[in-house]
Short mmCIF file of N, CA, C and O in Angstrom, two decimals:
data_model
loop_
_atom_site.label_atom_id
_atom_site.label_comp_id
_atom_site.label_asym_id
_atom_site.label_seq_id
_atom_site.Cartn_x
_atom_site.Cartn_y
_atom_site.Cartn_z
N MET A 1 209.60 122.85 210.58
CA MET A 1 209.80 121.42 210.40
C MET A 1 209.31 120.63 211.63
O MET A 1 208.63 119.65 211.50
N GLN A 2 209.67 121.11 212.83
CA GLN A 2 209.26 120.41 214.05
C GLN A 2 207.75 120.35 214.16
O GLN A 2 207.19 119.36 214.62
N ASN A 3 207.05 121.42 213.75
CA ASN A 3 205.60 121.45 213.80
C ASN A 3 205.00 120.33 212.95
O ASN A 3 204.02 119.70 213.34
N GLN A 4 205.59 120.06 211.79
CA GLN A 4 205.12 118.98 210.92
C GLN A 4 205.30 117.62 211.59
O GLN A 4 204.44 116.75 211.49
N VAL A 5 206.40 117.44 212.28
CA VAL A 5 206.67 116.18 212.98
C VAL A 5 205.64 115.96 214.10
O VAL A 5 205.09 114.87 214.24
N VAL A 6 205.38 117.00 214.87
CA VAL A 6 204.41 116.91 215.96
C VAL A 6 203.01 116.63 215.40
O VAL A 6 202.29 115.77 215.90
N ASN A 7 202.63 117.34 214.35
CA ASN A 7 201.32 117.10 213.74
C ASN A 7 201.19 115.68 213.19
O ASN A 7 200.13 115.08 213.26
N LYS A 8 202.27 115.14 212.66
CA LYS A 8 202.27 113.76 212.14
C LYS A 8 202.05 112.77 213.29
O LYS A 8 201.26 111.84 213.18
N LYS A 9 202.73 112.98 214.41
CA LYS A 9 202.56 112.10 215.58
C LYS A 9 201.12 112.18 216.10
O LYS A 9 200.51 111.16 216.44
N ILE A 10 200.56 113.39 216.15
CA ILE A 10 199.18 113.57 216.61
C ILE A 10 198.22 112.84 215.68
O ILE A 10 197.29 112.15 216.13
N ALA A 11 198.43 112.96 214.37
CA ALA A 11 197.57 112.27 213.39
C ALA A 11 197.65 110.75 213.56
O ALA A 11 196.64 110.04 213.48
N GLU A 12 198.85 110.24 213.82
CA GLU A 12 199.03 108.80 214.03
C GLU A 12 198.29 108.33 215.29
O GLU A 12 197.62 107.29 215.27
N ILE A 13 198.41 109.09 216.37
CA ILE A 13 197.71 108.75 217.61
C ILE A 13 196.20 108.72 217.38
O ILE A 13 195.52 107.77 217.76
N ASN A 14 195.68 109.76 216.75
CA ASN A 14 194.25 109.82 216.49
C ASN A 14 193.78 108.64 215.63
O ASN A 14 192.73 108.05 215.90
N GLN A 15 194.55 108.29 214.62
CA GLN A 15 194.15 107.19 213.74
C GLN A 15 194.15 105.86 214.48
O GLN A 15 193.23 105.05 214.31
N ILE A 16 195.15 105.62 215.30
CA ILE A 16 195.20 104.38 216.10
C ILE A 16 193.97 104.29 217.00
O ILE A 16 193.33 103.25 217.09
N ILE A 17 193.64 105.39 217.66
CA ILE A 17 192.51 105.39 218.58
C ILE A 17 191.20 105.17 217.83
O ILE A 17 190.36 104.37 218.24
N ILE A 18 191.01 105.84 216.71
CA ILE A 18 189.79 105.70 215.91
C ILE A 18 189.66 104.28 215.36
O ILE A 18 188.58 103.68 215.38
N ASP A 19 190.75 103.72 214.87
CA ASP A 19 190.72 102.39 214.25
C ASP A 19 190.46 101.26 215.24
O ASP A 19 190.03 100.19 214.85
N ASN A 20 190.74 101.48 216.52
CA ASN A 20 190.72 100.38 217.48
C ASN A 20 189.75 100.55 218.64
O ASN A 20 189.73 99.70 219.52
N ASN A 21 188.95 101.60 218.64
CA ASN A 21 188.08 101.85 219.79
C ASN A 21 186.78 102.50 219.36
O ASN A 21 186.74 103.28 218.40
N ASP A 22 185.70 102.22 220.11
CA ASP A 22 184.46 102.98 220.00
C ASP A 22 184.46 104.08 221.06
O ASP A 22 183.85 105.12 220.88
N TRP A 23 185.11 103.80 222.16
CA TRP A 23 185.32 104.77 223.24
C TRP A 23 186.59 104.35 223.97
O TRP A 23 187.05 103.21 223.84
N ILE A 24 187.18 105.29 224.69
CA ILE A 24 188.44 105.00 225.35
C ILE A 24 188.52 105.79 226.65
O ILE A 24 188.01 106.91 226.74
N GLU A 25 189.12 105.19 227.65
CA GLU A 25 189.40 105.84 228.94
C GLU A 25 190.85 106.28 228.92
O GLU A 25 191.71 105.53 228.47
N PHE A 26 191.12 107.46 229.46
CA PHE A 26 192.48 107.94 229.62
C PHE A 26 192.75 108.24 231.09
O PHE A 26 191.84 108.61 231.82
N SER A 27 194.01 108.11 231.50
CA SER A 27 194.39 108.45 232.85
C SER A 27 195.86 108.86 232.86
O SER A 27 196.68 108.33 232.10
N ILE A 28 196.18 109.83 233.71
CA ILE A 28 197.58 110.17 233.91
C ILE A 28 198.21 109.04 234.72
O ILE A 28 197.77 108.74 235.82
N ALA A 29 199.22 108.42 234.15
CA ALA A 29 199.88 107.29 234.81
C ALA A 29 201.06 107.75 235.66
O ALA A 29 201.31 107.20 236.73
N SER A 30 201.77 108.76 235.17
CA SER A 30 202.92 109.26 235.93
C SER A 30 203.30 110.65 235.46
O SER A 30 203.04 111.04 234.32
N TYR A 31 203.91 111.37 236.38
CA TYR A 31 204.46 112.69 236.07
C TYR A 31 205.64 112.92 237.01
O TYR A 31 205.49 112.89 238.23
N ASP A 32 206.81 113.11 236.44
CA ASP A 32 208.01 113.27 237.26
C ASP A 32 208.54 114.71 237.28
O ASP A 32 209.67 114.95 237.67
N GLY A 33 207.72 115.66 236.86
CA GLY A 33 208.15 117.04 236.79
C GLY A 33 208.73 117.41 235.44
O GLY A 33 208.94 118.58 235.14
N PHE A 34 208.96 116.42 234.60
CA PHE A 34 209.49 116.62 233.26
C PHE A 34 208.63 115.89 232.23
O PHE A 34 208.17 116.47 231.27
N LYS A 35 208.44 114.59 232.46
CA LYS A 35 207.65 113.77 231.54
C LYS A 35 206.30 113.42 232.16
O LYS A 35 206.22 113.05 233.33
N LEU A 36 205.28 113.51 231.33
CA LEU A 36 203.92 113.16 231.71
C LEU A 36 203.48 112.00 230.85
O LEU A 36 203.50 112.09 229.62
N GLU A 37 203.11 110.88 231.49
CA GLU A 37 202.62 109.72 230.74
C GLU A 37 201.13 109.59 230.94
O GLU A 37 200.63 109.55 232.06
N ILE A 38 200.42 109.51 229.82
CA ILE A 38 198.98 109.29 229.80
C ILE A 38 198.75 107.94 229.15
O ILE A 38 199.31 107.65 228.09
N ILE A 39 197.94 107.09 229.82
CA ILE A 39 197.63 105.78 229.26
C ILE A 39 196.15 105.73 228.91
O ILE A 39 195.34 106.45 229.49
N GLY A 40 195.82 104.84 227.97
CA GLY A 40 194.43 104.72 227.58
C GLY A 40 194.09 103.33 227.07
O GLY A 40 194.94 102.63 226.53
N SER A 41 192.82 102.95 227.26
CA SER A 41 192.27 101.71 226.70
C SER A 41 190.77 101.73 226.89
O SER A 41 190.23 102.66 227.50
N ASP A 42 190.11 100.68 226.41
CA ASP A 42 188.67 100.60 226.62
C ASP A 42 188.33 100.01 227.98
O ASP A 42 187.17 99.99 228.37
N ASP A 43 189.34 99.56 228.74
CA ASP A 43 189.12 99.06 230.09
C ASP A 43 190.39 99.23 230.92
O ASP A 43 191.17 98.28 231.06
N LEU A 44 190.57 100.39 231.48
CA LEU A 44 191.80 100.68 232.25
C LEU A 44 191.89 99.92 233.56
O LEU A 44 192.91 99.99 234.23
N SER A 45 190.85 99.20 233.94
CA SER A 45 190.97 98.42 235.18
C SER A 45 191.82 97.17 234.97
O SER A 45 192.30 96.59 235.94
N TYR A 46 192.05 96.76 233.72
CA TYR A 46 192.81 95.54 233.46
C TYR A 46 194.06 95.76 232.61
O TYR A 46 195.04 95.05 232.76
N TYR A 47 194.01 96.70 231.67
CA TYR A 47 195.14 96.87 230.75
C TYR A 47 195.07 98.25 230.09
O TYR A 47 194.08 98.95 230.20
N TYR A 48 196.16 98.60 229.42
CA TYR A 48 196.13 99.78 228.56
C TYR A 48 196.74 99.41 227.22
O TYR A 48 197.53 98.46 227.11
N THR A 49 196.35 100.14 226.19
CA THR A 49 196.82 99.84 224.84
C THR A 49 197.66 100.97 224.24
O THR A 49 198.43 100.73 223.32
N ILE A 50 197.48 102.16 224.75
CA ILE A 50 198.27 103.28 224.22
C ILE A 50 198.90 104.06 225.39
O ILE A 50 198.28 104.23 226.43
N SER A 51 200.13 104.44 225.18
CA SER A 51 200.85 105.28 226.13
C SER A 51 201.30 106.52 225.37
O SER A 51 201.96 106.42 224.33
N ILE A 52 200.92 107.68 225.88
CA ILE A 52 201.30 108.96 225.27
C ILE A 52 202.20 109.68 226.28
O ILE A 52 201.81 109.88 227.42
N VAL A 53 203.40 110.01 225.85
CA VAL A 53 204.36 110.66 226.74
C VAL A 53 204.65 112.05 226.20
O VAL A 53 205.10 112.21 225.06
N LEU A 54 204.37 113.04 227.03
CA LEU A 54 204.68 114.43 226.70
C LEU A 54 205.93 114.81 227.49
O LEU A 54 206.01 114.54 228.69
N SER A 55 206.90 115.41 226.82
CA SER A 55 208.16 115.72 227.50
C SER A 55 208.36 117.21 227.66
O SER A 55 207.84 118.02 226.90
N ASP A 56 209.14 117.54 228.68
CA ASP A 56 209.43 118.91 229.07
C ASP A 56 208.13 119.68 229.30
O ASP A 56 207.90 120.75 228.75
N VAL A 57 207.28 119.12 230.15
CA VAL A 57 205.97 119.69 230.45
C VAL A 57 206.14 120.92 231.33
O VAL A 57 206.81 120.87 232.35
N GLN A 58 205.48 122.02 230.93
CA GLN A 58 205.56 123.27 231.67
C GLN A 58 204.23 123.69 232.27
O GLN A 58 204.19 124.53 233.17
N TYR A 59 203.12 123.14 231.75
CA TYR A 59 201.79 123.54 232.23
C TYR A 59 200.82 122.40 231.99
O TYR A 59 200.86 121.75 230.94
N ILE A 60 199.95 122.15 232.98
CA ILE A 60 198.89 121.15 232.88
C ILE A 60 197.62 121.75 233.46
O ILE A 60 197.64 122.33 234.54
N SER A 61 196.52 121.58 232.74
CA SER A 61 195.23 122.02 233.24
C SER A 61 194.19 120.99 232.83
O SER A 61 194.04 120.69 231.64
N GLY A 62 193.50 120.43 233.81
CA GLY A 62 192.44 119.48 233.48
C GLY A 62 192.34 118.35 234.46
O GLY A 62 192.88 118.40 235.57
N TYR A 63 191.64 117.33 234.06
CA TYR A 63 191.36 116.17 234.89
C TYR A 63 192.51 115.17 234.85
O TYR A 63 193.31 115.15 233.92
N SER A 64 192.56 114.29 235.84
CA SER A 64 193.59 113.25 235.85
C SER A 64 193.10 111.97 235.16
O SER A 64 193.90 111.10 234.84
N ALA A 65 191.79 111.86 234.93
CA ALA A 65 191.21 110.72 234.20
C ALA A 65 189.98 111.23 233.46
O ALA A 65 189.25 112.08 233.97
N TRP A 66 189.76 110.71 232.25
CA TRP A 66 188.62 111.16 231.44
C TRP A 66 188.30 110.11 230.38
O TRP A 66 189.05 109.17 230.17
N HIS A 67 187.16 110.29 229.72
CA HIS A 67 186.70 109.37 228.68
C HIS A 67 186.56 110.11 227.36
O HIS A 67 186.35 111.31 227.33
N LEU A 68 186.61 109.34 226.30
CA LEU A 68 186.36 109.87 224.97
C LEU A 68 185.43 108.92 224.24
O LEU A 68 185.76 107.75 224.04
N ASP A 69 184.25 109.40 223.89
CA ASP A 69 183.28 108.63 223.11
C ASP A 69 183.49 108.98 221.65
O ASP A 69 183.22 110.10 221.23
N LEU A 70 183.99 108.03 220.88
CA LEU A 70 184.32 108.31 219.49
C LEU A 70 183.10 108.42 218.60
O LEU A 70 183.22 108.78 217.43
N ASN A 71 181.91 108.14 219.13
CA ASN A 71 180.69 108.42 218.38
C ASN A 71 180.37 109.92 218.43
O ASN A 71 179.67 110.43 217.58
N GLU A 72 180.88 110.60 219.45
CA GLU A 72 180.66 112.04 219.61
C GLU A 72 181.81 112.87 219.05
O GLU A 72 181.63 114.00 218.65
N GLN A 73 183.00 112.32 219.07
CA GLN A 73 184.21 113.08 218.72
C GLN A 73 185.18 112.14 218.03
O GLN A 73 185.45 111.06 218.53
N SER A 74 185.74 112.56 216.90
CA SER A 74 186.65 111.69 216.17
C SER A 74 188.11 112.05 216.37
O SER A 74 188.99 111.41 215.83
N ILE A 75 188.38 113.07 217.16
CA ILE A 75 189.75 113.48 217.43
C ILE A 75 190.02 113.37 218.92
O ILE A 75 189.24 113.86 219.72
N SER A 76 191.10 112.72 219.29
CA SER A 76 191.41 112.57 220.71
C SER A 76 192.41 113.61 221.20
O SER A 76 192.40 114.01 222.35
N ILE A 77 193.30 114.06 220.30
CA ILE A 77 194.33 115.02 220.69
C ILE A 77 194.61 115.94 219.51
O ILE A 77 194.56 115.51 218.35
N MET A 78 194.87 117.20 219.80
CA MET A 78 195.18 118.17 218.74
C MET A 78 196.04 119.28 219.33
O MET A 78 196.14 119.41 220.55
N LEU A 79 196.62 120.07 218.46
CA LEU A 79 197.29 121.27 218.93
C LEU A 79 196.22 122.30 219.24
O LEU A 79 195.26 122.46 218.49
N TYR A 80 196.38 122.98 220.34
CA TYR A 80 195.40 123.96 220.79
C TYR A 80 195.42 125.19 219.89
O TYR A 80 196.48 125.68 219.52
N ASP A 81 194.25 125.69 219.55
CA ASP A 81 194.10 126.88 218.71
C ASP A 81 194.43 128.12 219.53
O ASP A 81 193.62 128.58 220.33
N LEU A 82 195.59 128.68 219.32
CA LEU A 82 196.04 129.83 220.11
C LEU A 82 195.28 131.11 219.78
O LEU A 82 195.32 132.07 220.54
N ASP A 83 194.58 131.14 218.65
CA ASP A 83 193.78 132.32 218.32
C ASP A 83 192.63 132.51 219.31
O ASP A 83 192.14 133.61 219.49
N ASN A 84 192.21 131.42 219.95
CA ASN A 84 191.12 131.48 220.92
C ASN A 84 191.61 131.28 222.35
O ASN A 84 190.86 130.87 223.22
N LYS A 85 192.88 131.56 222.60
CA LYS A 85 193.49 131.31 223.90
C LYS A 85 192.89 132.24 224.97
O LYS A 85 192.88 133.45 224.80
N PRO A 86 192.38 131.64 226.05
CA PRO A 86 191.90 132.48 227.14
C PRO A 86 193.06 133.22 227.82
O PRO A 86 194.20 132.80 227.75
N ASN A 87 192.73 134.30 228.48
CA ASN A 87 193.75 135.13 229.11
C ASN A 87 194.46 134.45 230.27
O ASN A 87 195.55 134.85 230.65
N ASP A 88 193.85 133.42 230.85
CA ASP A 88 194.46 132.80 232.03
C ASP A 88 195.49 131.72 231.70
O ASP A 88 196.11 131.17 232.59
N LEU A 89 195.71 131.42 230.42
CA LEU A 89 196.75 130.46 230.06
C LEU A 89 198.11 131.16 230.01
O LEU A 89 198.20 132.30 229.56
N PRO A 90 199.16 130.48 230.45
CA PRO A 90 200.50 131.07 230.35
C PRO A 90 200.89 131.31 228.89
O PRO A 90 200.41 130.64 227.98
N ILE A 91 201.78 132.24 228.68
CA ILE A 91 202.30 132.51 227.34
C ILE A 91 203.04 131.27 226.86
O ILE A 91 203.81 130.65 227.61
N LEU A 92 202.79 130.92 225.62
CA LEU A 92 203.44 129.74 225.03
C LEU A 92 204.93 130.00 224.83
O LEU A 92 205.32 131.00 224.22
N TRP A 93 205.75 129.10 225.35
CA TRP A 93 207.19 129.24 225.22
C TRP A 93 207.63 128.88 223.80
O TRP A 93 206.97 128.12 223.11
N GLU A 94 208.77 129.42 223.40
CA GLU A 94 209.32 129.12 222.08
C GLU A 94 209.65 127.63 221.97
O GLU A 94 210.18 127.03 222.92
N ASN A 95 209.31 127.02 220.85
CA ASN A 95 209.52 125.59 220.56
C ASN A 95 208.69 124.67 221.43
O ASN A 95 209.02 123.50 221.61
N TYR A 96 207.60 125.17 222.02
CA TYR A 96 206.66 124.38 222.81
C TYR A 96 205.31 124.40 222.11
O TYR A 96 205.07 125.22 221.22
N TYR A 97 204.44 123.50 222.55
CA TYR A 97 203.10 123.38 221.98
C TYR A 97 202.09 123.26 223.11
O TYR A 97 202.39 122.71 224.16
N TYR A 98 200.89 123.74 222.85
CA TYR A 98 199.76 123.44 223.72
C TYR A 98 199.04 122.25 223.10
O TYR A 98 198.52 122.36 221.99
N PHE A 99 199.05 121.13 223.80
CA PHE A 99 198.31 119.95 223.36
C PHE A 99 196.95 119.97 224.04
O PHE A 99 196.86 120.16 225.25
N GLN A 100 195.91 119.76 223.26
CA GLN A 100 194.55 119.71 223.79
C GLN A 100 194.06 118.27 223.67
O GLN A 100 193.98 117.74 222.58
N LEU A 101 193.75 117.65 224.81
CA LEU A 101 193.21 116.30 224.83
C LEU A 101 191.71 116.41 225.03
O LEU A 101 191.24 117.03 225.99
N VAL A 102 190.96 115.83 224.11
CA VAL A 102 189.52 115.97 224.08
C VAL A 102 188.88 115.07 225.13
O VAL A 102 189.32 113.95 225.37
N ASN A 103 187.82 115.59 225.72
CA ASN A 103 187.11 114.91 226.80
C ASN A 103 185.62 114.96 226.46
O ASN A 103 185.09 116.03 226.19
N THR A 104 184.94 113.82 226.46
CA THR A 104 183.50 113.83 226.18
C THR A 104 182.67 113.52 227.42
O THR A 104 181.52 113.13 227.33
N ASP A 105 183.26 113.70 228.59
CA ASP A 105 182.49 113.63 229.83
C ASP A 105 183.03 114.69 230.80
O ASP A 105 183.84 115.52 230.41
N LEU A 106 182.56 114.68 232.02
CA LEU A 106 183.03 115.61 233.05
C LEU A 106 182.88 117.07 232.63
O LEU A 106 183.75 117.89 232.88
N GLY A 107 181.79 117.39 231.96
CA GLY A 107 181.57 118.77 231.54
C GLY A 107 182.26 119.13 230.24
O GLY A 107 182.26 120.29 229.85
N TYR A 108 182.87 118.17 229.60
CA TYR A 108 183.49 118.36 228.28
C TYR A 108 184.67 119.33 228.25
O TYR A 108 185.06 119.78 227.20
N LYS A 109 185.23 119.67 229.39
CA LYS A 109 186.39 120.57 229.38
C LYS A 109 187.61 119.78 228.90
O LYS A 109 187.87 118.69 229.39
N PRO A 110 188.38 120.35 227.98
CA PRO A 110 189.57 119.64 227.49
C PRO A 110 190.70 119.69 228.51
O PRO A 110 190.71 120.52 229.41
N ILE A 111 191.64 118.81 228.33
CA ILE A 111 192.86 118.81 229.12
C ILE A 111 193.90 119.56 228.29
O ILE A 111 194.10 119.24 227.11
N LEU A 112 194.55 120.55 228.85
CA LEU A 112 195.55 121.34 228.13
C LEU A 112 196.92 121.13 228.76
O LEU A 112 197.05 121.21 229.99
N ILE A 113 197.89 120.88 227.92
CA ILE A 113 199.25 120.63 228.40
C ILE A 113 200.23 121.37 227.50
O ILE A 113 200.20 121.22 226.28
N MET A 114 201.10 122.19 228.11
CA MET A 114 202.18 122.82 227.36
C MET A 114 203.41 121.92 227.50
O MET A 114 203.88 121.68 228.63
N ALA A 115 203.90 121.44 226.37
CA ALA A 115 205.05 120.55 226.38
C ALA A 115 205.86 120.76 225.11
O ALA A 115 205.38 121.35 224.14
N LYS A 116 207.06 120.22 225.12
CA LYS A 116 207.97 120.40 223.98
C LYS A 116 207.81 119.31 222.93
O LYS A 116 208.03 119.56 221.75
N ASP A 117 207.45 118.10 223.35
CA ASP A 117 207.38 116.99 222.39
C ASP A 117 206.37 115.96 222.86
O ASP A 117 205.95 115.95 224.02
N ILE A 118 206.00 115.09 221.94
CA ILE A 118 205.05 114.02 222.21
C ILE A 118 205.55 112.74 221.54
O ILE A 118 206.07 112.78 220.42
N GLU A 119 205.44 111.65 222.26
CA GLU A 119 205.78 110.32 221.75
C GLU A 119 204.65 109.39 222.16
O GLU A 119 203.89 109.69 223.09
N TYR A 120 204.56 108.24 221.51
CA TYR A 120 203.54 107.28 221.89
C TYR A 120 203.99 105.86 221.57
O TYR A 120 204.88 105.65 220.75
N THR A 121 203.38 104.91 222.26
CA THR A 121 203.52 103.49 221.92
C THR A 121 202.13 102.89 221.91
O THR A 121 201.26 103.30 222.68
N TYR A 122 201.93 101.94 221.01
CA TYR A 122 200.65 101.25 220.94
C TYR A 122 200.94 99.76 221.10
O TYR A 122 201.50 99.12 220.22
N GLU A 123 200.60 99.24 222.28
CA GLU A 123 200.83 97.83 222.60
C GLU A 123 200.00 97.50 223.84
O GLU A 123 200.00 98.25 224.81
N LYS A 124 199.29 96.38 223.80
CA LYS A 124 198.48 95.99 224.95
C LYS A 124 199.39 95.57 226.09
O LYS A 124 200.26 94.72 225.92
N ARG A 125 199.19 96.20 227.25
CA ARG A 125 199.97 95.87 228.45
C ARG A 125 199.01 95.66 229.60
O ARG A 125 198.27 96.56 229.98
N ASN A 126 199.02 94.46 230.15
CA ASN A 126 198.16 94.12 231.29
C ASN A 126 198.76 94.66 232.57
O ASN A 126 199.98 94.69 232.73
N PHE A 127 197.87 95.08 233.47
CA PHE A 127 198.33 95.44 234.82
C PHE A 127 198.57 94.14 235.57
O PHE A 127 197.82 93.18 235.43
N LYS A 128 199.57 94.08 236.41
CA LYS A 128 199.96 92.84 237.07
C LYS A 128 199.01 92.42 238.18
O LYS A 128 198.83 91.24 238.41
N ASN A 129 198.42 93.35 238.89
CA ASN A 129 197.60 93.00 240.05
C ASN A 129 196.12 93.18 239.77
O ASN A 129 195.43 93.93 240.44
N ASN A 130 195.61 92.46 238.78
CA ASN A 130 194.17 92.53 238.48
C ASN A 130 193.38 91.79 239.57
O ASN A 130 193.83 90.80 240.09
N HIS A 131 192.22 92.30 239.87
CA HIS A 131 191.37 91.67 240.88
C HIS A 131 190.27 90.90 240.20
O HIS A 131 189.72 91.24 239.27
#
């Protein structure tokens, strides 16, 4: 049941991104040892439109900022295919997921995160100290 809920949230995130962007920048906004917040928009120097929060994070591998060109890739986030898991990834914990965030620059390496849950908000939020 939980897997269906996570897949539904991932599908919603992907649809929001596809419906509202031709390309999008992502950046890790915060990580407190438990929750990881990733923000994204078409111009992160002024505002963000989506916030993705992964909770109970146990593993992170990848860049702290990346781009996604939706002309090249129509999926921004998915569950990682464990059938093709490299040997250097930690064993997946029970009731956790490997989230794969797609990257269309920086050598195209995906961002991999082992976490227990994912939440998101979609709302334009301006940064206060724009130059």
